[in-house]
Amino acid sequence: MKVVLKNLTKRFPSRDKKHPEDVIAVNDFDFTIPDGKLIGLLGPSGCGKSTTLNLISGLEKPTSGQIFFGEDDVTKLPPENRGIGLVFQNYALYPHLTVRQNILFPLQNLKGDAKMSKQQMETAALNVAKLVQIDGLMQRKPSELSGGQQQRVAIARALVKMPKVLLLDEPLSNLDARLRLQTREEIRRIQKETGITTIFVTHDQEEAMSICDLIVVMKDGVVNQIGAPQEVYDSPENLFVAKFLGTPPINVFEGRVKNGRVYIGEEDVLSAEGLTDGDVYVTVRPEGFKAESDGVLSLDLERIEVMGRDVSVIAHHTKSLNADIRAIISSDISLDTGLSKVRFNLNPKKVFIFDKTTEKRLK
Ligand code: ADP
Ligand code: MG
């Protein structure tokens, strides 16, 4: 089921006397979430991710705009009539019920045509339990499960009615690092197997990048960019998006465009054909540096970190806005750690230039 947001806006009245203007949690969202895809709403805390999800689920009413599921306008429908499944950060299972009873719960109050026989309910519950691989735990209480298992039960409960749209709000945040990795792969697998349109909220760019078909990068209630993860990483439209995606983060330098060339300090580092002269930010992905003796950019070497396959060169430069510049280079290259300076050429595909005032990408 595709989900269409049309000029969707949500304002909250301010509770802060010093800033009496409304908070615009969701500002004129206008995009389509394609059918059968896993899409990530991604942005820092407070950017409006949960509010967007709550508008789609019907838990919140929009200030203006519309929501369509397929061709149907659902803006005024209550949550229970939208055919959605919801999973939150805290698993919110019923503690006194077993896993089986928790999963059965949403099926027990179905009315009219949707009403199921006992046998049908048991079959449906067992099928989703198998899907999320907890069918061996059906008689346990939530307190007898690990965090990861509890979250699987929550996902099973959200799926048992076969929702048209599955909404996940930071579902991995309460899990430890290893389980988080494993469970995100599980979410990807379950989404692929069921083909249910899934909207996945996270503030963790790596999480979103690793499993989503599409990401919506948000800041302060505004959509900054929508695209496939790699596409957004390789072609960020503004400085915020460039900085938000990628670990280690992108390196930002103050620079200047003059006569078709890009300068960092006095060094002419790259061609800037077609760009107007002026102050810019020059940003370089960590993998965009090539250590070469004839390198165009000279950095002050701080130290070198060898981490298995990768070598990180930590360096400084007076025009760098990052406290540490990080260049990731191949471990095949041997650098003289006794040097105080190291020279780099830049891979133009890994360098993005942004206008200093608008912070928009210059291409
Ligand atoms: P996120 O999930 O991305 O962290 P939220 O959607 O929860 O962000 O919040 C977006 C903005 O809306 C924040 O500034 C938050 O303080 C504000 N907000 C959210 N819910 C309410 C509410 N019920 N009343 C007032 N302000 C709210
Ligand atoms: Mg939230």
PDB file of C-alpha atoms and ligand atoms in Angstrom, residues 10-15 23-26 41-54 60 169-170 201-203 218 220-221, ligand 1:
ATOM      1  CA  LYS A  10       1.535  19.700  12.387  1.00  0.00           C
ATOM      2  CA  ARG A  11       1.929  22.669  14.727  1.00  0.00           C
ATOM      3  CA  PHE A  12       2.088  22.434  18.495  1.00  0.00           C
ATOM      4  CA  PRO A  13       1.401  25.487  20.647  1.00  0.00           C
ATOM      5  CA  SER A  14       4.573  26.628  22.386  1.00  0.00           C
ATOM      6  CA  ARG A  15       4.790  26.146  26.136  1.00  0.00           C
ATOM      7  CA  VAL A  23       6.523  24.560  17.147  1.00  0.00           C
ATOM      8  CA  ILE A  24       6.171  23.321  13.573  1.00  0.00           C
ATOM      9  CA  ALA A  25       6.970  19.653  14.130  1.00  0.00           C
ATOM     10  CA  VAL A  26       6.035  18.660  10.569  1.00  0.00           C
ATOM     11  CA  LEU A  41      12.546   8.697   8.556  1.00  0.00           C
ATOM     12  CA  LEU A  42      15.945   9.907   9.658  1.00  0.00           C
ATOM     13  CA  GLY A  43      17.065  12.954  11.599  1.00  0.00           C
ATOM     14  CA  PRO A  44      18.266  14.202  14.982  1.00  0.00           C
ATOM     15  CA  SER A  45      16.099  14.087  18.070  1.00  0.00           C
ATOM     16  CA  GLY A  46      13.246  16.618  17.918  1.00  0.00           C
ATOM     17  CA  CYS A  47      13.156  16.869  14.102  1.00  0.00           C
ATOM     18  CA  GLY A  48       9.575  15.549  13.896  1.00  0.00           C
ATOM     19  CA  LYS A  49      10.005  11.851  13.144  1.00  0.00           C
ATOM     20  CA  SER A  50       7.598  10.537  15.787  1.00  0.00           C
ATOM     21  CA  THR A  51       5.069  13.242  14.985  1.00  0.00           C
ATOM     22  CA  THR A  52       5.130  12.202  11.313  1.00  0.00           C
ATOM     23  CA  LEU A  53       4.595   8.580  12.290  1.00  0.00           C
ATOM     24  CA  ASN A  54       1.800   9.527  14.689  1.00  0.00           C
ATOM     25  CA  GLU A  60      -2.182  12.720  16.092  1.00  0.00           C
ATOM     26  CA  ASP A 169       9.366   4.163  15.994  1.00  0.00           C
ATOM     27  CA  GLU A 170      13.021   3.685  17.052  1.00  0.00           C
ATOM     28  CA  VAL A 201      11.978   5.900  12.367  1.00  0.00           C
ATOM     29  CA  THR A 202      15.532   6.293  13.624  1.00  0.00           C
ATOM     30  CA  HIS A 203      18.070   8.975  14.576  1.00  0.00           C
ATOM     31  CA  MET A 218      14.688  15.604   8.217  1.00  0.00           C
ATOM     32  CA  ASP A 220      13.567  20.910  12.395  1.00  0.00           C
ATOM     33  CA  GLY A 221      10.350  19.617  10.855  1.00  0.00           C
TER      34      GLY A 221
HETATM   35  P1  ADP B   1      11.515  13.177  17.074  1.00  0.00           P
HETATM   36  O1  ADP B   1      10.655  11.975  17.122  1.00  0.00           O
HETATM   37  O2  ADP B   1      12.174  13.403  15.729  1.00  0.00           O
HETATM   38  O3  ADP B   1      12.534  13.211  18.163  1.00  0.00           O
HETATM   39  P2  ADP B   1       9.084  14.622  17.719  1.00  0.00           P
HETATM   40  O4  ADP B   1       8.205  14.351  16.565  1.00  0.00           O
HETATM   41  O5  ADP B   1       8.837  13.864  18.960  1.00  0.00           O
HETATM   42  O6  ADP B   1      10.620  14.488  17.277  1.00  0.00           O
HETATM   43  O7  ADP B   1       8.998  16.177  18.073  1.00  0.00           O
HETATM   44  C1  ADP B   1       9.124  17.203  17.112  1.00  0.00           C
HETATM   45  C2  ADP B   1       8.959  18.556  17.773  1.00  0.00           C
HETATM   46  O8  ADP B   1       7.630  18.704  18.218  1.00  0.00           O
HETATM   47  C3  ADP B   1       9.839  18.759  18.991  1.00  0.00           C
HETATM   48  O9  ADP B   1      10.242  20.101  19.025  1.00  0.00           O
HETATM   49  C4  ADP B   1       8.901  18.447  20.143  1.00  0.00           C
HETATM   50  O10 ADP B   1       9.290  19.138  21.295  1.00  0.00           O
HETATM   51  C5  ADP B   1       7.569  18.937  19.624  1.00  0.00           C
HETATM   52  N1  ADP B   1       6.438  18.166  20.157  1.00  0.00           N
HETATM   53  C6  ADP B   1       6.199  16.848  19.976  1.00  0.00           C
HETATM   54  N2  ADP B   1       5.049  16.479  20.595  1.00  0.00           N
HETATM   55  C7  ADP B   1       4.553  17.591  21.173  1.00  0.00           C
HETATM   56  C8  ADP B   1       3.374  17.891  21.957  1.00  0.00           C
HETATM   57  N3  ADP B   1       2.482  16.935  22.233  1.00  0.00           N
HETATM   58  N4  ADP B   1       3.218  19.159  22.384  1.00  0.00           N
HETATM   59  C9  ADP B   1       4.113  20.126  22.084  1.00  0.00           C
HETATM   60  N5  ADP B   1       5.211  19.921  21.365  1.00  0.00           N
HETATM   61  C10 ADP B   1       5.444  18.685  20.907  1.00  0.00           C
END
